[in-house]
PDB file of C-alpha atoms in Angstrom:
ATOM      1  CA  MET A   1     230.237 175.152  62.261  1.00 47.00           C
ATOM      2  CA  THR A   2     228.490 178.335  61.970  1.00 55.00           C
ATOM      3  CA  GLY A   3     228.942 178.753  65.543  1.00 58.00           C
ATOM      4  CA  THR A   4     232.587 178.248  65.640  1.00 61.00           C
ATOM      5  CA  VAL A   5     233.245 180.832  62.672  1.00 62.00           C
ATOM      6  CA  ALA A   6     231.143 183.337  64.573  1.00 68.00           C
ATOM      7  CA  GLY A   7     233.067 183.091  67.603  1.00 67.00           C
ATOM      8  CA  GLU A   8     236.616 183.160  65.883  1.00 73.00           C
ATOM      9  CA  GLU A   9     235.132 186.552  64.043  1.00 79.00           C
ATOM     10  CA  SER A  10     233.982 187.955  67.247  1.00 81.00           C
ATOM     11  CA  ALA A  11     237.406 187.032  69.040  1.00 78.00           C
ATOM     12  CA  PHE A  12     239.601 188.285  66.009  1.00 80.00           C
ATOM     13  CA  ALA A  13     237.345 191.601  65.583  1.00 81.00           C
ATOM     14  CA  ALA A  14     237.920 192.323  69.377  1.00 81.00           C
ATOM     15  CA  LEU A  15     241.567 191.771  68.972  1.00 81.00           C
ATOM     16  CA  THR A  16     241.884 194.167  66.008  1.00 86.00           C
ATOM     17  CA  GLU A  17     239.666 197.048  67.158  1.00 88.00           C
ATOM     18  CA  GLY A  18     242.100 197.911  69.975  1.00 88.00           C
ATOM     19  CA  HIS A  19     244.129 198.974  67.354  1.00 91.00           C
ATOM     20  CA  ARG A  20     241.377 200.763  64.779  1.00 93.00           C
ATOM     21  CA  ARG A  21     242.236 204.723  65.945  1.00 94.00           C
ATOM     22  CA  GLU A  22     246.156 204.273  65.443  1.00 94.00           C
ATOM     23  CA  LEU A  23     245.792 202.590  62.064  1.00 96.00           C
ATOM     24  CA  HIS A  24     243.050 205.038  61.292  1.00 97.00           C
ATOM     25  CA  VAL A  25     245.776 207.830  62.075  1.00 96.00           C
ATOM     26  CA  HIS A  26     248.351 206.225  60.316  1.00 96.00           C
ATOM     27  CA  CYS A  27     246.272 205.787  57.170  1.00 97.00           C
ATOM     28  CA  TYR A  28     245.216 209.704  57.497  1.00 98.00           C
ATOM     29  CA  ARG A  29     248.826 210.688  57.346  1.00 96.00           C
ATOM     30  CA  MET A  30     249.254 208.669  54.353  1.00 96.00           C
ATOM     31  CA  LEU A  31     246.241 209.615  52.348  1.00 97.00           C
ATOM     32  CA  ALA A  32     245.309 213.620  53.978  1.00 97.00           C
ATOM     33  CA  SER A  33     241.733 212.602  54.012  1.00 97.00           C
ATOM     34  CA  PHE A  34     239.681 211.460  57.171  1.00 98.00           C
ATOM     35  CA  ASP A  35     237.006 209.436  55.043  1.00 98.00           C
ATOM     36  CA  GLU A  36     239.293 207.883  52.675  1.00 98.00           C
ATOM     37  CA  ALA A  37     241.249 206.783  56.147  1.00 98.00           C
ATOM     38  CA  GLU A  38     238.190 205.393  57.304  1.00 98.00           C
ATOM     39  CA  ASP A  39     237.637 203.163  54.336  1.00 98.00           C
ATOM     40  CA  ALA A  40     241.637 201.882  54.373  1.00 98.00           C
ATOM     41  CA  VAL A  41     241.037 200.479  57.840  1.00 98.00           C
ATOM     42  CA  GLN A  42     237.972 198.841  57.149  1.00 96.00           C
ATOM     43  CA  GLU A  43     239.471 197.302  54.066  1.00 97.00           C
ATOM     44  CA  THR A  44     242.570 196.625  56.340  1.00 97.00           C
ATOM     45  CA  PHE A  45     240.531 194.684  58.831  1.00 95.00           C
ATOM     46  CA  LEU A  46     238.699 192.827  56.157  1.00 94.00           C
ATOM     47  CA  ARG A  47     242.029 191.400  54.600  1.00 94.00           C
ATOM     48  CA  ALA A  48     243.577 190.929  57.919  1.00 92.00           C
ATOM     49  CA  TRP A  49     240.624 188.530  58.623  1.00 89.00           C
ATOM     50  CA  ARG A  50     240.618 186.757  55.118  1.00 89.00           C
ATOM     51  CA  SER A  51     244.773 186.044  55.620  1.00 85.00           C
ATOM     52  CA  ARG A  52     244.497 185.402  59.617  1.00 81.00           C
ATOM     53  CA  ASP A  53     245.868 181.877  59.040  1.00 76.00           C
ATOM     54  CA  SER A  54     249.132 183.553  57.751  1.00 74.00           C
ATOM     55  CA  PHE A  55     249.769 185.229  60.980  1.00 72.00           C
ATOM     56  CA  ASP A  56     251.435 182.795  63.508  1.00 62.00           C
ATOM     57  CA  GLY A  57     250.047 185.375  66.383  1.00 59.00           C
ATOM     58  CA  GLY A  58     252.270 186.844  69.096  1.00 61.00           C
ATOM     59  CA  ALA A  59     253.662 190.021  69.731  1.00 64.00           C
ATOM     60  CA  LEU A  60     253.752 191.029  66.271  1.00 83.00           C
ATOM     61  CA  PHE A  61     250.190 191.517  65.479  1.00 87.00           C
ATOM     62  CA  ARG A  62     250.033 195.174  65.667  1.00 88.00           C
ATOM     63  CA  ALA A  63     253.356 195.436  63.296  1.00 89.00           C
ATOM     64  CA  TRP A  64     251.379 192.747  61.085  1.00 91.00           C
ATOM     65  CA  LEU A  65     248.270 195.093  60.973  1.00 93.00           C
ATOM     66  CA  TYR A  66     250.331 198.232  60.159  1.00 94.00           C
ATOM     67  CA  ARG A  67     251.865 196.174  57.150  1.00 92.00           C
ATOM     68  CA  ILE A  68     248.370 195.314  55.824  1.00 95.00           C
ATOM     69  CA  ALA A  69     247.107 199.086  56.243  1.00 97.00           C
ATOM     70  CA  THR A  70     250.356 200.515  54.715  1.00 96.00           C
ATOM     71  CA  ASN A  71     249.589 198.403  51.659  1.00 96.00           C
ATOM     72  CA  VAL A  72     246.013 198.839  51.502  1.00 97.00           C
ATOM     73  CA  CYS A  73     246.817 202.727  51.150  1.00 97.00           C
ATOM     74  CA  LEU A  74     249.905 202.259  48.716  1.00 95.00           C
ATOM     75  CA  ASP A  75     247.232 200.448  46.604  1.00 95.00           C
ATOM     76  CA  MET A  76     244.361 203.311  46.922  1.00 96.00           C
ATOM     77  CA  LEU A  77     247.379 205.758  46.191  1.00 95.00           C
ATOM     78  CA  ARG A  78     248.062 203.767  43.140  1.00 93.00           C
ATOM     79  CA  ARG A  79     244.626 203.696  41.928  1.00 93.00           C
ATOM     80  CA  SER A  80     243.949 207.696  42.422  1.00 90.00           C
ATOM     81  CA  SER A  81     247.280 208.471  40.478  1.00 80.00           C
ATOM     82  CA  ARG A  82     247.181 211.539  42.169  1.00 84.00           C
ATOM     83  CA  ARG A  83     250.673 213.215  43.439  1.00 79.00           C
ATOM     84  CA  LEU A  84     252.018 216.847  43.710  1.00 89.00           C
ATOM     85  CA  THR A  85     254.951 217.444  42.598  1.00 88.00           C
ATOM     86  CA  THR A  86     255.237 221.076  44.626  1.00 89.00           C
ATOM     87  CA  ILE A  87     252.721 222.760  46.556  1.00 92.00           C
ATOM     88  CA  HIS A  88     252.161 226.172  47.580  1.00 92.00           C
ATOM     89  CA  SER A  89     249.103 226.044  49.388  1.00 94.00           C
ATOM     90  CA  PHE A  90     245.917 223.780  50.695  1.00 95.00           C
ATOM     91  CA  ALA A  91     243.919 224.573  47.708  1.00 95.00           C
ATOM     92  CA  GLU A  92     246.148 222.228  45.777  1.00 95.00           C
ATOM     93  CA  VAL A  93     245.496 219.641  48.013  1.00 96.00           C
ATOM     94  CA  PRO A  94     241.441 219.199  47.449  1.00 96.00           C
ATOM     95  CA  TRP A  95     241.174 215.718  49.149  1.00 97.00           C
ATOM     96  CA  LEU A  96     242.720 217.604  52.399  1.00 97.00           C
ATOM     97  CA  GLN A  97     240.345 216.978  55.323  1.00 98.00           C
ATOM     98  CA  PRO A  98     240.714 217.683  59.206  1.00 98.00           C
ATOM     99  CA  TYR A  99     241.528 215.228  62.092  1.00 98.00           C
ATOM    100  CA  PRO A 100     239.299 215.894  64.938  1.00 97.00           C
ATOM    101  CA  ASP A 101     241.340 216.187  68.263  1.00 95.00           C
ATOM    102  CA  ARG A 102     239.258 214.074  70.735  1.00 95.00           C
ATOM    103  CA  LEU A 103     239.941 211.058  68.212  1.00 95.00           C
ATOM    104  CA  LEU A 104     243.595 211.685  68.404  1.00 93.00           C
ATOM    105  CA  ASP A 105     243.713 211.797  72.063  1.00 90.00           C
ATOM    106  CA  GLU A 106     242.176 208.243  71.808  1.00 88.00           C
ATOM    107  CA  VAL A 107     245.555 206.614  70.486  1.00 86.00           C
ATOM    108  CA  ALA A 108     246.987 204.895  73.332  1.00 64.00           C
ATOM    109  CA  PRO A 109     250.989 204.286  73.701  1.00 62.00           C
ATOM    110  CA  SER A 110     251.846 200.911  72.735  1.00 56.00           C
ATOM    111  CA  ASP A 111     253.810 198.347  74.141  1.00 54.00           C
ATOM    112  CA  ASP A 112     256.919 199.170  71.841  1.00 51.00           C
ATOM    113  CA  GLN A 113     256.561 202.720  72.763  1.00 50.00           C
ATOM    114  CA  PRO A 114     254.619 203.344  76.285  1.00 43.00           C
ATOM    115  CA  ASP A 115     256.075 206.727  77.057  1.00 40.00           C
ATOM    116  CA  ALA A 116     255.948 208.276  73.490  1.00 44.00           C
ATOM    117  CA  VAL A 117     253.481 211.063  72.542  1.00 46.00           C
ATOM    118  CA  VAL A 118     251.771 209.108  70.033  1.00 59.00           C
ATOM    119  CA  VAL A 119     250.266 212.043  68.041  1.00 80.00           C
ATOM    120  CA  GLU A 120     252.491 214.836  67.902  1.00 84.00           C
ATOM    121  CA  ARG A 121     251.381 218.198  66.581  1.00 86.00           C
ATOM    122  CA  GLU A 122     254.356 217.930  64.168  1.00 86.00           C
ATOM    123  CA  THR A 123     253.335 214.726  62.247  1.00 90.00           C
ATOM    124  CA  ILE A 124     249.444 215.451  62.190  1.00 93.00           C
ATOM    125  CA  GLU A 125     249.331 219.710  61.567  1.00 94.00           C
ATOM    126  CA  LEU A 126     248.225 220.485  58.050  1.00 96.00           C
ATOM    127  CA  ALA A 127     251.488 221.578  56.669  1.00 94.00           C
ATOM    128  CA  PHE A 128     252.860 218.291  57.323  1.00 94.00           C
ATOM    129  CA  LEU A 129     249.757 216.263  55.699  1.00 95.00           C
ATOM    130  CA  ALA A 130     249.879 218.790  52.385  1.00 95.00           C
ATOM    131  CA  ALA A 131     253.773 218.298  52.366  1.00 94.00           C
ATOM    132  CA  MET A 132     253.655 214.904  52.581  1.00 95.00           C
ATOM    133  CA  GLN A 133     251.315 215.040  49.361  1.00 94.00           C
ATOM    134  CA  VAL A 134     254.707 215.881  47.287  1.00 95.00           C
ATOM    135  CA  LEU A 135     256.527 212.374  48.428  1.00 95.00           C
ATOM    136  CA  PRO A 136     256.081 209.333  46.155  1.00 93.00           C
ATOM    137  CA  PRO A 137     253.889 206.832  48.036  1.00 93.00           C
ATOM    138  CA  ARG A 138     257.020 204.519  49.103  1.00 92.00           C
ATOM    139  CA  GLN A 139     259.032 207.935  50.337  1.00 94.00           C
ATOM    140  CA  ARG A 140     255.678 208.517  52.651  1.00 94.00           C
ATOM    141  CA  VAL A 141     256.049 204.913  53.940  1.00 95.00           C
ATOM    142  CA  ALA A 142     259.573 205.347  54.690  1.00 95.00           C
ATOM    143  CA  LEU A 143     259.108 208.634  56.739  1.00 95.00           C
ATOM    144  CA  ILE A 144     256.318 207.576  58.656  1.00 95.00           C
ATOM    145  CA  LEU A 145     257.194 204.265  59.716  1.00 94.00           C
ATOM    146  CA  ARG A 146     261.081 205.531  60.357  1.00 93.00           C
ATOM    147  CA  ASP A 147     260.313 208.982  61.562  1.00 92.00           C
ATOM    148  CA  VAL A 148     257.026 208.925  62.839  1.00 91.00           C
ATOM    149  CA  LEU A 149     256.559 205.504  64.453  1.00 90.00           C
ATOM    150  CA  GLY A 150     259.973 204.614  64.941  1.00 90.00           C
ATOM    151  CA  TRP A 151     260.555 201.441  62.970  1.00 92.00           C
ATOM    152  CA  PRO A 152     263.832 200.095  62.628  1.00 92.00           C
ATOM    153  CA  ALA A 153     265.346 200.160  58.906  1.00 92.00           C
ATOM    154  CA  ALA A 154     265.236 196.292  58.656  1.00 92.00           C
ATOM    155  CA  ALA A 155     261.278 196.063  59.765  1.00 91.00           C
ATOM    156  CA  THR A 156     260.977 199.227  57.182  1.00 92.00           C
ATOM    157  CA  ALA A 157     262.952 197.229  54.215  1.00 92.00           C
ATOM    158  CA  SER A 158     260.684 194.015  55.430  1.00 88.00           C
ATOM    159  CA  LEU A 159     257.331 195.595  55.179  1.00 87.00           C
ATOM    160  CA  LEU A 160     258.165 196.952  51.838  1.00 87.00           C
ATOM    161  CA  ALA A 161     259.932 194.052  50.608  1.00 86.00           C
ATOM    162  CA  THR A 162     263.431 195.556  49.426  1.00 89.00           C
ATOM    163  CA  SER A 163     266.717 195.711  50.951  1.00 91.00           C
ATOM    164  CA  VAL A 164     267.658 197.850  53.800  1.00 90.00           C
ATOM    165  CA  ALA A 165     269.498 200.407  51.553  1.00 92.00           C
ATOM    166  CA  ALA A 166     266.273 200.972  49.360  1.00 91.00           C
ATOM    167  CA  PRO A 167     264.106 202.602  52.392  1.00 88.00           C
ATOM    168  CA  ASN A 168     266.948 204.369  54.108  1.00 92.00           C
ATOM    169  CA  SER A 169     267.700 206.114  50.620  1.00 94.00           C
ATOM    170  CA  ALA A 170     264.084 206.661  50.449  1.00 93.00           C
ATOM    171  CA  LEU A 171     263.944 208.108  53.644  1.00 94.00           C
ATOM    172  CA  GLN A 172     266.785 210.694  52.949  1.00 94.00           C
ATOM    173  CA  ARG A 173     265.112 211.984  49.860  1.00 95.00           C
ATOM    174  CA  ALA A 174     261.987 212.364  51.860  1.00 95.00           C
ATOM    175  CA  ARG A 175     263.550 214.309  54.731  1.00 94.00           C
ATOM    176  CA  ALA A 176     264.986 216.815  52.067  1.00 94.00           C
ATOM    177  CA  THR A 177     261.314 217.344  50.119  1.00 93.00           C
ATOM    178  CA  MET A 178     259.804 217.537  53.666  1.00 93.00           C
ATOM    179  CA  ARG A 179     262.033 220.424  54.697  1.00 90.00           C
ATOM    180  CA  ALA A 180     261.849 222.112  51.749  1.00 90.00           C
ATOM    181  CA  HIS A 181     257.933 222.507  52.025  1.00 88.00           C
ATOM    182  CA  LEU A 182     257.535 223.101  55.756  1.00 87.00           C
ATOM    183  CA  PRO A 183     257.791 226.248  57.692  1.00 77.00           C
ATOM    184  CA  ALA A 184     260.955 226.705  59.268  1.00 71.00           C
ATOM    185  CA  ARG A 185     259.364 227.380  62.772  1.00 61.00           C
ATOM    186  CA  ARG A 186     257.790 223.800  63.261  1.00 57.00           C
ATOM    187  CA  ALA A 187     260.285 222.682  65.783  1.00 52.00           C
ATOM    188  CA  GLU A 188     259.176 225.643  67.845  1.00 53.00           C
ATOM    189  CA  TRP A 189     255.429 224.179  68.447  1.00 51.00           C
ATOM    190  CA  SER A 190     254.382 222.614  71.332  1.00 51.00           C
ATOM    191  CA  ALA A 191     253.821 218.858  70.951  1.00 52.00           C
ATOM    192  CA  GLY A 192     250.069 218.819  71.661  1.00 64.00           C
ATOM    193  CA  GLU A 193     247.498 221.224  72.705  1.00 73.00           C
ATOM    194  CA  PRO A 194     247.323 224.862  71.249  1.00 84.00           C
ATOM    195  CA  SER A 195     249.042 227.277  73.383  1.00 88.00           C
ATOM    196  CA  ALA A 196     247.450 229.935  75.660  1.00 91.00           C
ATOM    197  CA  GLU A 197     248.143 232.497  73.015  1.00 92.00           C
ATOM    198  CA  GLU A 198     246.165 230.591  70.348  1.00 94.00           C
ATOM    199  CA  ARG A 199     243.266 229.711  72.598  1.00 95.00           C
ATOM    200  CA  ALA A 200     243.079 233.508  73.513  1.00 96.00           C
ATOM    201  CA  LEU A 201     243.618 234.342  69.527  1.00 97.00           C
ATOM    202  CA  LEU A 202     240.778 231.819  69.056  1.00 98.00           C
ATOM    203  CA  LYS A 203     238.545 233.410  71.424  1.00 98.00           C
ATOM    204  CA  ARG A 204     238.834 236.664  69.950  1.00 98.00           C
ATOM    205  CA  PHE A 205     238.338 235.206  66.433  1.00 98.00           C
ATOM    206  CA  ILE A 206     234.993 233.602  67.757  1.00 98.00           C
ATOM    207  CA  ASP A 207     233.756 236.995  69.353  1.00 97.00           C
ATOM    208  CA  ALA A 208     234.160 238.614  66.520  1.00 97.00           C
ATOM    209  CA  HIS A 209     232.620 236.748  64.261  1.00 96.00           C
ATOM    210  CA  GLN A 210     229.776 236.075  66.517  1.00 96.00           C
ATOM    211  CA  ARG A 211     229.429 239.833  66.746  1.00 95.00           C
ATOM    212  CA  CYS A 212     229.591 240.662  63.061  1.00 95.00           C
ATOM    213  CA  ASP A 213     232.679 242.752  64.178  1.00 96.00           C
ATOM    214  CA  ALA A 214     234.807 242.915  60.805  1.00 96.00           C
ATOM    215  CA  ALA A 215     237.048 245.484  62.030  1.00 96.00           C
ATOM    216  CA  ALA A 216     237.980 243.043  65.050  1.00 97.00           C
ATOM    217  CA  ALA A 217     238.232 240.022  62.550  1.00 97.00           C
ATOM    218  CA  VAL A 218     240.527 241.803  60.270  1.00 97.00           C
ATOM    219  CA  ALA A 219     242.712 243.443  63.397  1.00 97.00           C
ATOM    220  CA  ILE A 220     243.561 239.960  64.554  1.00 97.00           C
ATOM    221  CA  ALA A 221     245.022 238.901  60.854  1.00 97.00           C
ATOM    222  CA  ALA A 222     248.548 238.799  59.422  1.00 97.00           C
ATOM    223  CA  GLN A 223     249.106 241.179  56.672  1.00 97.00           C
ATOM    224  CA  ASP A 224     250.117 238.187  54.511  1.00 96.00           C
ATOM    225  CA  ILE A 225     247.152 236.055  55.559  1.00 97.00           C
ATOM    226  CA  ARG A 226     246.145 233.304  53.402  1.00 97.00           C
ATOM    227  CA  ILE A 227     242.675 231.471  53.367  1.00 97.00           C
ATOM    228  CA  THR A 228     242.160 228.251  51.434  1.00 98.00           C
ATOM    229  CA  MET A 229     238.781 226.187  51.333  1.00 97.00           C
ATOM    230  CA  PRO A 230     239.619 222.462  50.071  1.00 96.00           C
ATOM    231  CA  PRO A 231     238.178 220.884  48.160  1.00 96.00           C
ATOM    232  CA  ASN A 232     237.384 224.128  46.378  1.00 95.00           C
ATOM    233  CA  LEU A 233     240.685 225.199  44.480  1.00 93.00           C
ATOM    234  CA  LEU A 234     240.801 228.717  45.743  1.00 94.00           C
ATOM    235  CA  CYS A 235     243.308 230.725  47.596  1.00 97.00           C
ATOM    236  CA  TYR A 236     243.046 234.342  49.202  1.00 97.00           C
ATOM    237  CA  GLU A 237     246.319 235.891  49.965  1.00 97.00           C
ATOM    238  CA  GLY A 238     247.084 239.347  51.755  1.00 97.00           C
ATOM    239  CA  LEU A 239     244.926 241.465  54.135  1.00 97.00           C
ATOM    240  CA  GLU A 240     243.855 243.937  51.217  1.00 96.00           C
ATOM    241  CA  THR A 241     242.408 241.055  48.997  1.00 96.00           C
ATOM    242  CA  ILE A 242     240.856 239.068  52.396  1.00 96.00           C
ATOM    243  CA  ALA A 243     239.416 242.231  54.045  1.00 96.00           C
ATOM    244  CA  PRO A 244     236.822 242.844  52.051  1.00 95.00           C
ATOM    245  CA  LEU A 245     235.780 239.272  52.240  1.00 93.00           C
ATOM    246  CA  ILE A 246     235.482 239.390  55.720  1.00 95.00           C
ATOM    247  CA  GLU A 247     233.274 242.722  55.399  1.00 94.00           C
ATOM    248  CA  ARG A 248     231.138 241.071  53.344  1.00 92.00           C
ATOM    249  CA  ALA A 249     231.019 237.955  55.635  1.00 92.00           C
ATOM    250  CA  LEU A 250     229.884 240.179  58.430  1.00 94.00           C
ATOM    251  CA  GLY A 251     228.511 243.134  57.470  1.00 89.00           C
ATOM    252  CA  ALA A 252     224.817 244.143  56.788  1.00 85.00           C
ATOM    253  CA  ASP A 253     224.455 242.109  53.516  1.00 85.00           C
ATOM    254  CA  ARG A 254     225.406 238.795  55.385  1.00 90.00           C
ATOM    255  CA  ASP A 255     223.745 235.642  54.776  1.00 89.00           C
ATOM    256  CA  GLY A 256     222.828 235.501  58.610  1.00 92.00           C
ATOM    257  CA  ASP A 257     223.685 235.356  62.158  1.00 94.00           C
ATOM    258  CA  TRP A 258     226.748 233.232  63.531  1.00 96.00           C
ATOM    259  CA  ARG A 259     227.611 231.204  66.280  1.00 97.00           C
ATOM    260  CA  LEU A 260     230.937 229.707  66.719  1.00 98.00           C
ATOM    261  CA  VAL A 261     232.138 226.807  68.926  1.00 98.00           C
ATOM    262  CA  PRO A 262     235.818 226.168  69.932  1.00 98.00           C
ATOM    263  CA  THR A 263     237.440 222.924  69.150  1.00 97.00           C
ATOM    264  CA  GLN A 264     240.691 221.253  67.759  1.00 96.00           C
ATOM    265  CA  ALA A 265     241.583 219.678  64.614  1.00 97.00           C
ATOM    266  CA  ASN A 266     245.302 218.500  63.807  1.00 96.00           C
ATOM    267  CA  ARG A 267     246.290 220.112  67.243  1.00 94.00           C
ATOM    268  CA  MET A 268     245.225 223.156  65.878  1.00 95.00           C
ATOM    269  CA  PRO A 269     243.070 226.214  67.129  1.00 97.00           C
ATOM    270  CA  THR A 270     239.531 225.560  65.326  1.00 98.00           C
ATOM    271  CA  ALA A 271     236.234 227.391  65.375  1.00 98.00           C
ATOM    272  CA  ALA A 272     232.940 225.504  64.107  1.00 98.00           C
ATOM    273  CA  SER A 273     230.677 227.748  62.917  1.00 98.00           C
ATOM    274  CA  TYR A 274     226.983 227.632  62.745  1.00 98.00           C
ATOM    275  CA  LEU A 275     224.810 230.188  60.466  1.00 97.00           C
ATOM    276  CA  ARG A 276     221.415 230.780  60.998  1.00 96.00           C
ATOM    277  CA  ARG A 277     219.814 232.069  58.049  1.00 95.00           C
ATOM    278  CA  PRO A 278     216.839 234.972  57.566  1.00 93.00           C
ATOM    279  CA  GLY A 279     213.699 233.224  58.447  1.00 93.00           C
ATOM    280  CA  ASP A 280     215.250 230.140  60.483  1.00 95.00           C
ATOM    281  CA  ALA A 281     214.843 229.247  63.845  1.00 94.00           C
ATOM    282  CA  GLU A 282     218.318 227.370  64.216  1.00 96.00           C
ATOM    283  CA  PHE A 283     221.911 227.522  63.739  1.00 97.00           C
ATOM    284  CA  ARG A 284     222.951 224.996  61.529  1.00 97.00           C
ATOM    285  CA  ALA A 285     226.142 223.449  61.116  1.00 98.00           C
ATOM    286  CA  PHE A 286     228.106 225.467  58.409  1.00 98.00           C
ATOM    287  CA  LYS A 287     232.154 225.019  58.281  1.00 97.00           C
ATOM    288  CA  PHE A 288     235.323 224.642  60.443  1.00 98.00           C
ATOM    289  CA  ASP A 289     237.864 227.321  60.485  1.00 98.00           C
ATOM    290  CA  VAL A 290     241.610 225.634  61.297  1.00 98.00           C
ATOM    291  CA  LEU A 291     243.669 228.687  62.382  1.00 97.00           C
ATOM    292  CA  ARG A 292     247.408 228.980  62.090  1.00 95.00           C
ATOM    293  CA  ILE A 293     249.157 231.372  64.463  1.00 94.00           C
ATOM    294  CA  GLU A 294     252.299 233.172  64.165  1.00 92.00           C
ATOM    295  CA  ASP A 295     253.623 236.165  66.256  1.00 91.00           C
ATOM    296  CA  GLY A 296     250.308 236.906  67.955  1.00 94.00           C
ATOM    297  CA  VAL A 297     248.405 237.100  64.583  1.00 96.00           C
ATOM    298  CA  ILE A 298     246.227 234.585  62.288  1.00 97.00           C
ATOM    299  CA  ALA A 299     248.480 233.603  59.352  1.00 96.00           C
ATOM    300  CA  GLU A 300     246.434 231.244  57.887  1.00 97.00           C
ATOM    301  CA  ILE A 301     242.850 229.968  57.750  1.00 98.00           C
ATOM    302  CA  THR A 302     242.071 226.652  56.411  1.00 98.00           C
ATOM    303  CA  THR A 303     238.256 226.430  55.853  1.00 98.00           C
ATOM    304  CA  PHE A 304     236.378 222.936  55.643  1.00 98.00           C
ATOM    305  CA  GLY A 305     232.763 222.455  55.285  1.00 97.00           C
ATOM    306  CA  ALA A 306     230.476 220.640  57.621  1.00 97.00           C
ATOM    307  CA  GLY A 307     230.550 217.127  57.077  1.00 97.00           C
ATOM    308  CA  LEU A 308     232.801 215.893  59.471  1.00 97.00           C
ATOM    309  CA  PHE A 309     230.611 217.695  62.313  1.00 98.00           C
ATOM    310  CA  PRO A 310     229.552 214.226  63.721  1.00 98.00           C
ATOM    311  CA  ALA A 311     233.367 213.063  64.057  1.00 98.00           C
ATOM    312  CA  PHE A 312     234.213 216.080  66.167  1.00 98.00           C
ATOM    313  CA  GLY A 313     231.005 215.609  68.590  1.00 98.00           C
ATOM    314  CA  LEU A 314     229.269 218.436  67.470  1.00 98.00           C
ATOM    315  CA  PRO A 315     225.455 218.459  66.632  1.00 98.00           C
ATOM    316  CA  PRO A 316     223.834 219.476  63.216  1.00 97.00           C
ATOM    317  CA  THR A 317     221.947 222.303  65.216  1.00 97.00           C
ATOM    318  CA  LEU A 318     222.260 225.041  67.754  1.00 93.00           C
TER     319      LEU A 318
END
């Protein structure tokens, strides 16, 4: 009996594992936290195993897992009771975390969307994630299932256990809220990789910091640049405010020397920074800077701690 159960468990795990990454991205869109999405996927697989007898198999296995994952996220959101009514900057979303592009690229096209770009920039960029936090949970579900995953209205209504009219109404309200909170130029962004211009500006950003050239770092910043540092509730706006901070970080009294590695988070150009403090022989993982670039300059920097360096495939020291 034990061997039978173990074999069944192994077969079920193999079946669910192929959907892990896309479910993780789905939960991340709902929760805006990489770590919480990990917890949600683990809970999804546990619930799926416990209720496996209720699933009759077939081609609807993926949709069944999405149903469970969505309900897990709804439960987590209800328990947290966190929701914004409006948002000015990422400083108001302290649970926001970056998502490594190298893991986004693991999401494979599904049988029902074989030719789709599964993780488009518009649906994973930090501005989208932050705007989602303004939506009530069921509006988030309607927007993600209908507009991001392309589910029909009837399937969305079934998942939410409502009439078809209810998720349609939720979707319209969600779209209106998102339009009010997202940059007008989002539609001009590329679907996937950062553009050549963005990669070139990231290179200049890295070069300026490694040379500790504050003037060069300031020269590539917009006049109305904004810097936030989730989970810290800090928001710095305008070059007049931010230039002295850059000069302090890169000047003679800085904390040490910098080495930066180019990477990508949320389909955006990103620099992973290592700091070697005085007296230390190694550069140690310190932070991520995710760049939003507009009109050839850096319009926004979102700085995250070093906790997710392993998820980005980056070593703890250089």
